[in-house]
Amino acid sequence: MKLFFLLLLYIYAGSFCCVFSQTKGMENAFKITQKKVSRHDDKLCLSMDIDVSEMTLSSNHSLLCSLILEAGDSIQILPSIRFNGRSRHLLYRRATDDIFVEPNVYRRYNEKDQFIHYFVEVPFYGWMDNAELSVVFDECGCGWKELQKNKAKLFTINIPQSFVLSPVVLFSLPQMDDTKHRKLEGKAFLDFPVNEIKIYPDYRKNPEELAKIRRTIDEVRHNKYATITAIRIKGYASPEGSYKNNAYLAEYRAKALSAYVKELYDLEAVAMYVDFEPEDWKGLENALESGVLTDKEQLLAIVRADEPKDWDQREWKLKTLNGGKSYPYLLKEIYPALRHSDYEVDYTIRNLTLDEARVLAFTDPKQLSLGEFLRVAESFNDEPEKQAEVIRMAVLLYPAESVANLNAAVLAIREKDVAKAKRYLSRTDSSPEKALVEAAIAMQESDWKTAELYLKQAAQKPELQKAVEENRKQCELKQKTEL
């Protein structure tokens, strides 16, 4: 401890006998060779290399260089730099080894080239831009406030304006749409008296089942943009009873439903298709898979087996498995749902005008083709929120379409969501337009070489040339501001 106080006394000896002339011309021995000033978020970063090769210090002297940032009445004191002569530095090292280590302390080797690197990061305030960085040389320990007349200006702080990337990416339109084909489908579980094929509209649950079919057809009939092109009906029976009789019931019950529909509607220009499947074994398999029967694996093995080929024999094996333990459950809980008529209403939607499409995009978007969606989006160039909503709806309704995903990626780039853009791009086909988006992603990640590779690919399409050149300019400007 005694040594420490001796050091302090030694360092600051003569503090009351400051001679200003001792530091006259000292700025010539404190030269800035390289500097970089930047701003990162709320921090000012200053990095510089200092040449002190012309500085001469006697062995027992110390020089404190106080760095000061000033603009008007505002001031920021930066960490100082201390240079020691040989003897002073030895004493300093002996005193500080066990007590404290002061940063930016160097021994000066007279008559030798010597360079030091200085870096500091401080909170940024607006006044710092265009502020003066100065150094005050203190050989006597008077402090920088007493010695401000001995201040040497180093340079003016000029913070490079950060260039914000805004990559140019373009929405794409698909080829002109063909006719839009749509369909509505459902299942009707009509009740028939045993072995009958005639539909009784008021029998058991038939009123509500027939109403489902009418609602499906009416939904299309009342759509002013739609035209019914076909109605398809397929009848199914359950495995109960003989296969031959079930084939008869499935066929003619489906035909009965077709006749019922024709009687209700004028469908002369509509194709009617009737099909049937004698026994719905696939439906039985699905029901058993999701069921809780203790012997369901044995039941499934019978259903899935290739033998016996005769369906009646296979149904007999189900009936007699484990003494017929599960068969009553099949009859009551599963077989009724296997007796059904599937129906499908096929229709087309005419091409929409832009005004019609702009309305339907927000009220009934299923009416729009992908091309119509994208033309609507293009029409909302001056309303970005609506445009974004249309693009999102398009990819929601057309999730497998490359162009829909590409445009969703373009939207993600504009919203600076690179991760989302990458997910959408993974579902797109290769194209110059995709390369332009890939370049934008590389630009956001400061991968300039990759960005240029993709820009070259995009430039193969003349229509993208202007966007490519703009992105190249942005790459160049951004790299300059990062130097």
Coordinates of C-alpha atoms in Angstrom, one line a residue:
M1 CA 0.0 0.0 0.0
K2 CA 2.9 2.3 0.8
L3 CA 4.3 1.7 -2.7
F4 CA 0.9 2.6 -4.2
F5 CA 0.8 6.0 -2.5
L6 CA 4.4 6.7 -3.5
L7 CA 3.4 6.0 -7.1
L8 CA 0.5 8.4 -7.0
L9 CA 2.8 11.1 -5.5
Y10 CA 5.4 10.4 -8.1
I11 CA 2.9 10.5 -11.0
Y12 CA 1.3 13.8 -9.9
A13 CA 4.4 15.5 -8.6
G14 CA 4.6 19.0 -10.0
S15 CA 0.9 19.3 -10.5
F16 CA 1.1 22.8 -9.1
C17 CA 3.9 23.8 -11.4
C18 CA 2.3 23.1 -14.8
V19 CA 4.3 24.4 -17.7
F20 CA 2.1 24.7 -20.7
S21 CA 5.0 25.0 -23.0
Q22 CA 5.9 21.4 -22.3
T23 CA 3.1 20.1 -24.5
K24 CA 3.4 22.7 -27.1
G25 CA 3.6 20.9 -30.5
M26 CA 2.7 17.6 -28.8
E27 CA -0.2 17.2 -31.3
N28 CA 2.4 16.5 -34.0
A29 CA 3.4 13.4 -32.1
F30 CA -0.2 12.2 -31.9
K31 CA -1.3 11.4 -35.5
I32 CA -4.5 9.6 -36.5
T33 CA -3.7 7.3 -39.4
Q34 CA -7.0 5.4 -39.8
K35 CA -10.4 6.0 -38.4
K36 CA -13.9 4.6 -38.6
V37 CA -16.9 6.2 -37.1
S38 CA -20.3 4.4 -37.2
R39 CA -23.6 4.3 -35.4
H40 CA -25.1 1.0 -34.4
D41 CA -28.6 1.4 -33.0
D42 CA -28.2 3.7 -30.0
K43 CA -24.4 3.5 -29.8
L44 CA -21.6 5.7 -31.3
C45 CA -18.6 3.6 -32.2
L46 CA -15.2 5.2 -32.7
S47 CA -12.2 3.1 -33.9
M48 CA -8.8 4.7 -34.8
D49 CA -5.2 3.9 -35.2
I50 CA -2.8 6.4 -33.6
D51 CA 0.9 7.0 -34.6
V52 CA 3.0 8.1 -31.7
S53 CA 6.4 7.5 -33.4
E54 CA 7.4 11.1 -33.0
M55 CA 6.5 11.3 -29.3
T56 CA 9.5 11.7 -26.9
L57 CA 9.1 11.2 -23.2
S58 CA 11.8 11.3 -20.5
S59 CA 12.2 8.1 -18.5
N60 CA 10.3 9.4 -15.4
H61 CA 7.6 11.3 -17.2
S62 CA 4.0 10.4 -18.0
L63 CA 1.6 12.0 -20.5
L64 CA -2.2 11.7 -20.2
C65 CA -4.1 12.3 -23.4
S66 CA -7.7 13.1 -22.7
L67 CA -10.1 12.7 -25.6
I68 CA -13.1 15.0 -25.7
L69 CA -16.1 15.1 -28.0
E70 CA -17.7 18.6 -28.2
A71 CA -20.5 20.4 -30.0
G72 CA -21.7 23.7 -28.6
D73 CA -22.5 23.3 -25.0
S74 CA -22.5 19.5 -25.2
I75 CA -19.5 17.5 -24.2
Q76 CA -18.7 13.8 -23.9
I77 CA -15.4 12.7 -22.2
L78 CA -14.0 9.5 -23.8
P79 CA -11.6 7.1 -22.1
S80 CA -8.1 8.7 -21.9
I81 CA -4.8 7.3 -23.1
R82 CA -1.7 7.4 -20.9
F83 CA 1.9 7.1 -22.2
N84 CA 4.7 6.4 -19.7
G85 CA 8.5 6.8 -20.0
R86 CA 10.6 3.8 -19.1
S87 CA 11.1 4.3 -15.3
R88 CA 7.5 5.6 -14.8
H89 CA 6.1 2.6 -16.6
L90 CA 8.1 0.2 -14.5
L91 CA 6.8 1.8 -11.3
Y92 CA 3.3 1.9 -12.7
R93 CA 3.4 -1.9 -13.4
R94 CA 4.8 -2.7 -10.0
A95 CA 2.0 -0.7 -8.3
T96 CA -0.9 -1.9 -10.5
D97 CA -0.2 -5.6 -10.7
D98 CA -2.1 -6.3 -7.5
I99 CA -4.3 -3.2 -7.2
F100 CA -5.9 -2.2 -10.4
V101 CA -5.3 -2.3 -14.2
E102 CA -6.0 1.0 -16.0
P103 CA -7.0 0.6 -19.7
N104 CA -5.2 2.3 -22.5
V105 CA -1.8 2.7 -20.7
Y106 CA 1.3 2.2 -22.8
R107 CA 5.1 2.5 -22.4
R108 CA 6.6 4.9 -25.0
Y109 CA 9.7 3.5 -26.7
N110 CA 11.5 6.7 -27.8
E111 CA 12.9 6.9 -31.3
K112 CA 10.9 3.8 -32.3
D113 CA 7.9 3.5 -34.6
Q114 CA 4.8 2.9 -32.4
F115 CA 1.2 2.5 -33.2
I116 CA -1.8 1.9 -30.9
H117 CA -5.4 1.0 -31.7
Y118 CA -8.1 2.8 -29.9
F119 CA -11.8 1.8 -29.8
V120 CA -14.7 3.2 -27.8
E121 CA -18.4 2.7 -27.8
V122 CA -20.7 5.3 -26.0
P123 CA -24.4 6.1 -26.0
F124 CA -25.3 8.1 -29.1
Y125 CA -27.0 11.5 -28.9
G126 CA -28.0 13.6 -31.9
W127 CA -25.5 16.4 -31.2
M128 CA -22.6 14.0 -31.7
D129 CA -23.0 14.1 -35.5
N130 CA -20.6 16.8 -36.7
A131 CA -19.1 17.2 -33.2
E132 CA -15.3 17.8 -32.9
L133 CA -13.0 15.2 -31.4
S134 CA -10.1 16.8 -29.6
V135 CA -7.2 15.7 -27.3
V136 CA -5.9 17.5 -24.3
F137 CA -2.3 16.7 -23.3
D138 CA -1.7 16.7 -19.5
E139 CA 1.9 16.2 -18.3
C140 CA 1.4 17.7 -14.9
G141 CA -1.8 16.2 -13.6
C142 CA -3.8 19.4 -13.7
G143 CA -6.7 17.7 -15.5
W144 CA -8.3 18.4 -18.9
K145 CA -10.5 21.2 -17.6
E146 CA -7.5 23.3 -16.5
L147 CA -5.7 22.6 -19.8
Q148 CA -8.4 23.1 -22.4
K149 CA -6.3 26.0 -23.9
N150 CA -3.8 23.3 -24.7
K151 CA -6.4 21.3 -26.7
A152 CA -5.7 20.0 -30.2
K153 CA -8.5 19.2 -32.6
L154 CA -8.2 15.8 -34.2
F155 CA -11.2 15.6 -36.7
T156 CA -14.9 16.2 -37.1
I157 CA -17.3 13.3 -36.4
N158 CA -19.2 12.5 -39.6
I159 CA -21.5 9.6 -39.1
P160 CA -22.3 7.8 -42.4
Q161 CA -26.0 7.7 -43.0
S162 CA -27.0 4.1 -42.8
F163 CA -28.4 3.0 -46.1
V164 CA -31.6 0.9 -45.6
L165 CA -32.0 -1.9 -48.1
S166 CA -35.4 -2.1 -49.9
P167 CA -34.9 -4.8 -52.5
V168 CA -37.1 -4.6 -55.5
V169 CA -39.3 -7.7 -55.9
L170 CA -42.3 -8.0 -58.3
F171 CA -45.6 -9.8 -58.2
S172 CA -46.2 -12.4 -60.9
L173 CA -49.3 -13.1 -62.9
P174 CA -50.1 -16.6 -64.2
Q175 CA -51.1 -17.3 -67.7
M176 CA -54.7 -16.4 -68.7
D177 CA -57.1 -18.6 -66.8
D178 CA -59.0 -21.4 -68.3
T179 CA -62.6 -22.1 -67.3
K180 CA -62.9 -22.4 -63.5
H181 CA -64.1 -25.8 -62.5
R182 CA -65.6 -26.3 -59.1
K183 CA -67.6 -29.0 -57.3
L184 CA -69.7 -29.4 -54.2
E185 CA -70.2 -32.9 -52.7
G186 CA -71.8 -34.7 -49.9
K187 CA -73.3 -38.0 -48.5
A188 CA -77.0 -38.8 -48.1
F189 CA -78.0 -41.6 -45.8
L190 CA -81.4 -42.4 -47.2
D191 CA -83.7 -44.9 -45.5
F192 CA -85.5 -47.6 -47.5
P193 CA -87.8 -50.3 -46.4
V194 CA -86.1 -53.7 -46.5
N195 CA -85.2 -54.7 -50.1
E196 CA -87.0 -51.8 -51.6
I197 CA -85.6 -49.3 -54.1
K198 CA -88.3 -46.6 -54.1
I199 CA -87.6 -43.3 -52.3
Y200 CA -90.2 -42.3 -49.7
P201 CA -89.5 -38.6 -49.0
D202 CA -91.2 -38.7 -45.6
Y203 CA -89.8 -42.0 -44.5
R204 CA -87.8 -41.8 -41.2
K205 CA -84.8 -39.4 -41.8
N206 CA -85.3 -39.0 -45.5
P207 CA -86.7 -35.4 -45.2
E208 CA -83.5 -34.0 -43.8
E209 CA -81.2 -36.2 -46.0
L210 CA -83.0 -35.1 -49.2
A211 CA -82.9 -31.5 -48.0
K212 CA -79.1 -31.7 -47.9
I213 CA -79.0 -32.7 -51.5
R214 CA -81.4 -29.9 -52.5
R215 CA -79.3 -27.3 -50.6
T216 CA -76.2 -28.3 -52.4
I217 CA -77.8 -28.0 -55.8
D218 CA -79.6 -24.8 -54.9
E219 CA -76.3 -23.2 -53.7
V220 CA -74.9 -23.5 -57.3
R221 CA -78.2 -22.7 -59.0
H222 CA -78.5 -19.4 -57.1
N223 CA -74.9 -18.4 -57.9
K224 CA -75.2 -15.9 -60.7
Y225 CA -71.6 -16.6 -61.8
A226 CA -72.0 -20.4 -61.9
T227 CA -73.3 -23.0 -64.4
I228 CA -74.0 -26.6 -63.4
T229 CA -72.3 -29.0 -65.8
A230 CA -72.9 -32.4 -64.2
I231 CA -74.4 -34.2 -61.3
R232 CA -72.9 -37.5 -60.1
I233 CA -74.5 -40.0 -57.8
K234 CA -73.0 -43.2 -56.5
G235 CA -74.9 -45.7 -54.4
Y236 CA -73.4 -48.0 -51.7
A237 CA -74.8 -50.9 -49.8
S238 CA -73.5 -52.6 -46.6
P239 CA -72.1 -56.1 -46.6
E240 CA -75.2 -57.4 -44.9
G241 CA -77.0 -60.0 -47.0
S242 CA -75.9 -61.4 -50.4
Y243 CA -73.5 -59.6 -52.6
K244 CA -75.9 -60.0 -55.6
N245 CA -78.8 -58.5 -53.8
N246 CA -76.7 -55.7 -52.5
A247 CA -75.5 -54.9 -56.0
Y248 CA -79.1 -54.6 -57.1
L249 CA -80.0 -52.4 -54.2
A250 CA -77.0 -50.1 -54.6
E251 CA -77.6 -49.6 -58.3
Y252 CA -81.3 -49.0 -58.3
R253 CA -81.4 -46.9 -55.2
A254 CA -78.8 -44.6 -56.8
K255 CA -81.0 -44.5 -60.0
A256 CA -84.0 -43.7 -57.8
L257 CA -82.1 -40.7 -56.3
S258 CA -81.1 -39.5 -59.8
A259 CA -84.8 -39.7 -60.9
Y260 CA -85.8 -37.7 -57.8
V261 CA -83.4 -34.9 -58.6
K262 CA -84.4 -34.8 -62.3
E263 CA -88.0 -34.5 -61.2
L264 CA -87.3 -31.5 -59.0
Y265 CA -85.1 -29.5 -61.4
D266 CA -85.0 -28.7 -65.1
L267 CA -81.6 -30.2 -65.9
E268 CA -81.8 -30.9 -69.6
A269 CA -78.4 -29.4 -70.3
V270 CA -76.8 -31.1 -67.3
A271 CA -75.1 -34.5 -67.6
M272 CA -76.3 -37.0 -65.0
Y273 CA -74.0 -39.9 -64.0
V274 CA -75.0 -42.8 -61.9
D275 CA -72.6 -45.3 -60.4
F276 CA -72.8 -47.9 -57.6
E277 CA -70.7 -50.1 -55.4
P278 CA -72.4 -53.2 -54.1
E279 CA -70.8 -53.2 -50.7
D280 CA -68.8 -50.5 -49.0
W281 CA -65.9 -52.6 -47.7
K282 CA -63.5 -49.6 -47.6
G283 CA -66.0 -47.8 -45.4
L284 CA -66.1 -50.8 -43.2
E285 CA -62.3 -50.9 -42.9
N286 CA -62.2 -47.2 -42.0
A287 CA -64.9 -47.6 -39.3
L288 CA -63.1 -50.6 -37.8
E289 CA -59.8 -48.8 -37.7
S290 CA -61.3 -46.0 -35.6
G291 CA -63.4 -48.3 -33.5
V292 CA -62.8 -49.8 -30.0
L293 CA -63.8 -53.5 -30.6
T294 CA -61.5 -55.9 -28.7
D295 CA -61.1 -58.1 -31.8
K296 CA -60.8 -55.3 -34.3
E297 CA -57.4 -56.5 -35.6
Q298 CA -59.0 -59.9 -36.4
L299 CA -61.9 -58.2 -38.1
L300 CA -59.5 -56.0 -40.1
A301 CA -57.5 -59.0 -41.2
I302 CA -60.6 -60.5 -42.7
V303 CA -61.6 -57.3 -44.4
R304 CA -58.1 -56.8 -45.9
A305 CA -57.4 -60.4 -46.9
D306 CA -57.2 -61.4 -50.6
E307 CA -59.1 -64.6 -49.8
P308 CA -61.7 -65.7 -50.0
K309 CA -62.5 -63.9 -53.3
D310 CA -66.2 -64.5 -52.7
W311 CA -67.6 -61.6 -50.8
D312 CA -70.4 -63.6 -49.2
Q313 CA -67.9 -66.0 -47.7
R314 CA -65.8 -63.1 -46.4
E315 CA -68.9 -61.6 -44.8
W316 CA -69.7 -65.0 -43.3
K317 CA -66.3 -65.0 -41.6
L318 CA -67.1 -61.6 -40.0
K319 CA -70.4 -62.9 -38.9
T320 CA -68.9 -66.0 -37.2
L321 CA -65.6 -64.7 -35.8
N322 CA -65.3 -65.5 -32.1
G323 CA -68.7 -67.1 -32.1
G324 CA -70.3 -64.0 -33.6
K325 CA -69.3 -61.9 -30.6
S326 CA -68.8 -58.6 -32.5
Y327 CA -71.3 -59.0 -35.3
P328 CA -74.3 -57.5 -33.6
Y329 CA -72.2 -54.3 -33.0
L330 CA -71.4 -54.3 -36.8
L331 CA -75.1 -54.5 -37.7
K332 CA -76.2 -51.8 -35.3
E333 CA -73.3 -49.3 -35.2
I334 CA -71.4 -49.6 -38.4
Y335 CA -73.5 -51.1 -41.3
P336 CA -76.1 -48.3 -41.4
A337 CA -73.5 -45.7 -42.2
L338 CA -72.3 -48.0 -45.1
R339 CA -75.6 -47.6 -46.8
H340 CA -75.3 -44.2 -48.4
S341 CA -75.5 -42.3 -51.7
D342 CA -72.6 -39.9 -52.5
Y343 CA -73.5 -37.0 -54.7
E344 CA -71.4 -34.4 -56.4
V345 CA -72.4 -31.2 -58.2
D346 CA -69.9 -30.1 -60.9
Y347 CA -70.1 -26.5 -62.1
T348 CA -68.1 -23.8 -63.8
I349 CA -67.7 -20.1 -62.9
R350 CA -67.5 -17.6 -65.7
N351 CA -64.5 -15.2 -65.9
L352 CA -65.1 -12.2 -63.7
T353 CA -64.7 -8.6 -64.5
L354 CA -62.2 -6.7 -62.4
D355 CA -64.9 -4.8 -60.5
E356 CA -66.7 -8.1 -59.7
A357 CA -63.5 -9.8 -58.6
R358 CA -62.6 -6.8 -56.3
V359 CA -65.9 -7.3 -54.5
L360 CA -65.8 -11.1 -54.4
A361 CA -62.2 -11.2 -53.1
F362 CA -63.5 -10.0 -49.8
T363 CA -67.0 -11.5 -49.7
D364 CA -66.8 -14.9 -51.5
P365 CA -63.2 -15.5 -52.5
K366 CA -63.8 -19.1 -53.6
Q367 CA -65.3 -17.7 -56.8
L368 CA -62.0 -16.3 -58.0
S369 CA -59.3 -18.0 -60.0
L370 CA -55.7 -17.5 -59.1
G371 CA -55.2 -15.1 -62.0
E372 CA -58.2 -13.1 -60.9
F373 CA -56.8 -12.9 -57.3
L374 CA -53.5 -11.5 -58.6
R375 CA -55.1 -9.0 -60.9
V376 CA -57.2 -7.8 -58.0
A377 CA -54.0 -7.5 -55.9
E378 CA -52.3 -5.5 -58.7
S379 CA -55.3 -3.1 -58.7
F380 CA -54.7 -2.3 -55.0
N381 CA -51.1 -1.0 -55.6
D382 CA -52.2 2.2 -53.8
E383 CA -53.8 0.3 -50.9
P384 CA -51.0 -2.0 -49.5
E385 CA -53.1 -3.4 -46.7
K386 CA -55.8 -4.6 -49.0
Q387 CA -53.2 -5.9 -51.5
A388 CA -51.6 -7.9 -48.8
E389 CA -54.9 -9.4 -47.7
V390 CA -55.7 -10.5 -51.3
I391 CA -52.2 -12.1 -51.7
R392 CA -52.6 -14.0 -48.5
M393 CA -56.1 -15.2 -49.4
A394 CA -54.8 -16.4 -52.8
V395 CA -52.1 -18.6 -51.3
L396 CA -54.6 -19.9 -48.7
L397 CA -57.0 -21.1 -51.4
Y398 CA -54.3 -22.2 -53.8
P399 CA -51.6 -23.6 -51.5
A400 CA -50.0 -25.9 -54.1
E401 CA -49.7 -23.2 -56.9
S402 CA -46.2 -22.0 -57.5
V403 CA -47.3 -18.5 -58.5
A404 CA -49.4 -18.1 -55.4
N405 CA -46.5 -19.0 -53.2
L406 CA -44.1 -16.8 -55.1
N407 CA -46.3 -13.8 -54.6
A408 CA -46.7 -14.6 -50.9
A409 CA -42.8 -14.7 -50.8
V410 CA -42.7 -11.3 -52.5
L411 CA -45.1 -9.9 -49.9
A412 CA -43.0 -11.4 -47.1
I413 CA -39.9 -9.7 -48.5
R414 CA -41.7 -6.3 -48.6
E415 CA -42.7 -6.9 -45.0
K416 CA -39.0 -7.8 -44.2
D417 CA -39.9 -11.3 -43.0
V418 CA -37.1 -13.4 -44.6
A419 CA -38.0 -16.6 -42.7
K420 CA -41.5 -16.6 -44.1
A421 CA -40.3 -15.7 -47.6
K422 CA -38.0 -18.8 -47.5
R423 CA -40.9 -21.0 -46.5
Y424 CA -43.1 -19.9 -49.4
L425 CA -40.2 -20.1 -51.9
S426 CA -39.7 -23.8 -51.0
R427 CA -43.0 -24.4 -52.7
T428 CA -42.2 -22.6 -56.0
D429 CA -40.8 -23.7 -59.3
S430 CA -37.5 -22.3 -60.7
S431 CA -37.9 -19.1 -62.7
P432 CA -36.3 -15.7 -63.2
E433 CA -39.0 -14.2 -60.9
K434 CA -38.0 -16.6 -58.1
A435 CA -34.3 -15.7 -58.7
L436 CA -35.2 -12.1 -58.1
V437 CA -36.7 -13.0 -54.7
E438 CA -33.7 -15.2 -53.8
A439 CA -31.5 -12.3 -54.6
A440 CA -33.5 -10.1 -52.2
I441 CA -33.1 -12.6 -49.4
A442 CA -29.4 -12.7 -50.0
M443 CA -29.3 -8.9 -49.9
Q444 CA -31.1 -8.9 -46.5
E445 CA -28.5 -11.3 -45.2
S446 CA -25.6 -9.2 -46.6
D447 CA -24.5 -12.2 -48.8
W448 CA -23.5 -10.0 -51.7
K449 CA -21.9 -12.8 -53.8
T450 CA -25.0 -15.0 -53.7
A451 CA -27.2 -11.9 -54.4
E452 CA -25.3 -11.2 -57.6
L453 CA -25.5 -14.9 -58.7
Y454 CA -29.3 -14.7 -58.4
L455 CA -29.5 -11.3 -60.0
K456 CA -27.7 -12.7 -63.1
Q457 CA -30.4 -15.4 -63.3
A458 CA -33.2 -12.9 -63.0
A459 CA -31.6 -10.7 -65.7
Q460 CA -32.2 -13.4 -68.2
K461 CA -35.8 -12.1 -68.4
P462 CA -35.8 -8.6 -70.1
E463 CA -38.9 -7.5 -68.1
L464 CA -36.9 -7.9 -64.9
Q465 CA -33.9 -6.0 -66.0
K466 CA -34.9 -2.7 -64.4
A467 CA -35.5 -4.4 -61.0
V468 CA -32.1 -6.2 -61.3
E469 CA -30.2 -2.9 -61.9
E470 CA -31.9 -1.2 -59.0
N471 CA -31.0 -4.1 -56.7
R472 CA -27.4 -4.0 -57.9
K473 CA -27.2 -0.2 -57.1
Q474 CA -28.6 -0.9 -53.6
C475 CA -26.0 -3.7 -53.0
E476 CA -23.3 -1.3 -53.9
L477 CA -24.5 1.6 -51.7
K478 CA -25.1 -0.7 -48.7
Q479 CA -21.6 -2.2 -49.0
K480 CA -20.1 1.3 -49.1
T481 CA -21.8 2.3 -45.9
E482 CA -20.6 -0.8 -44.2
L483 CA -16.9 -0.1 -44.9

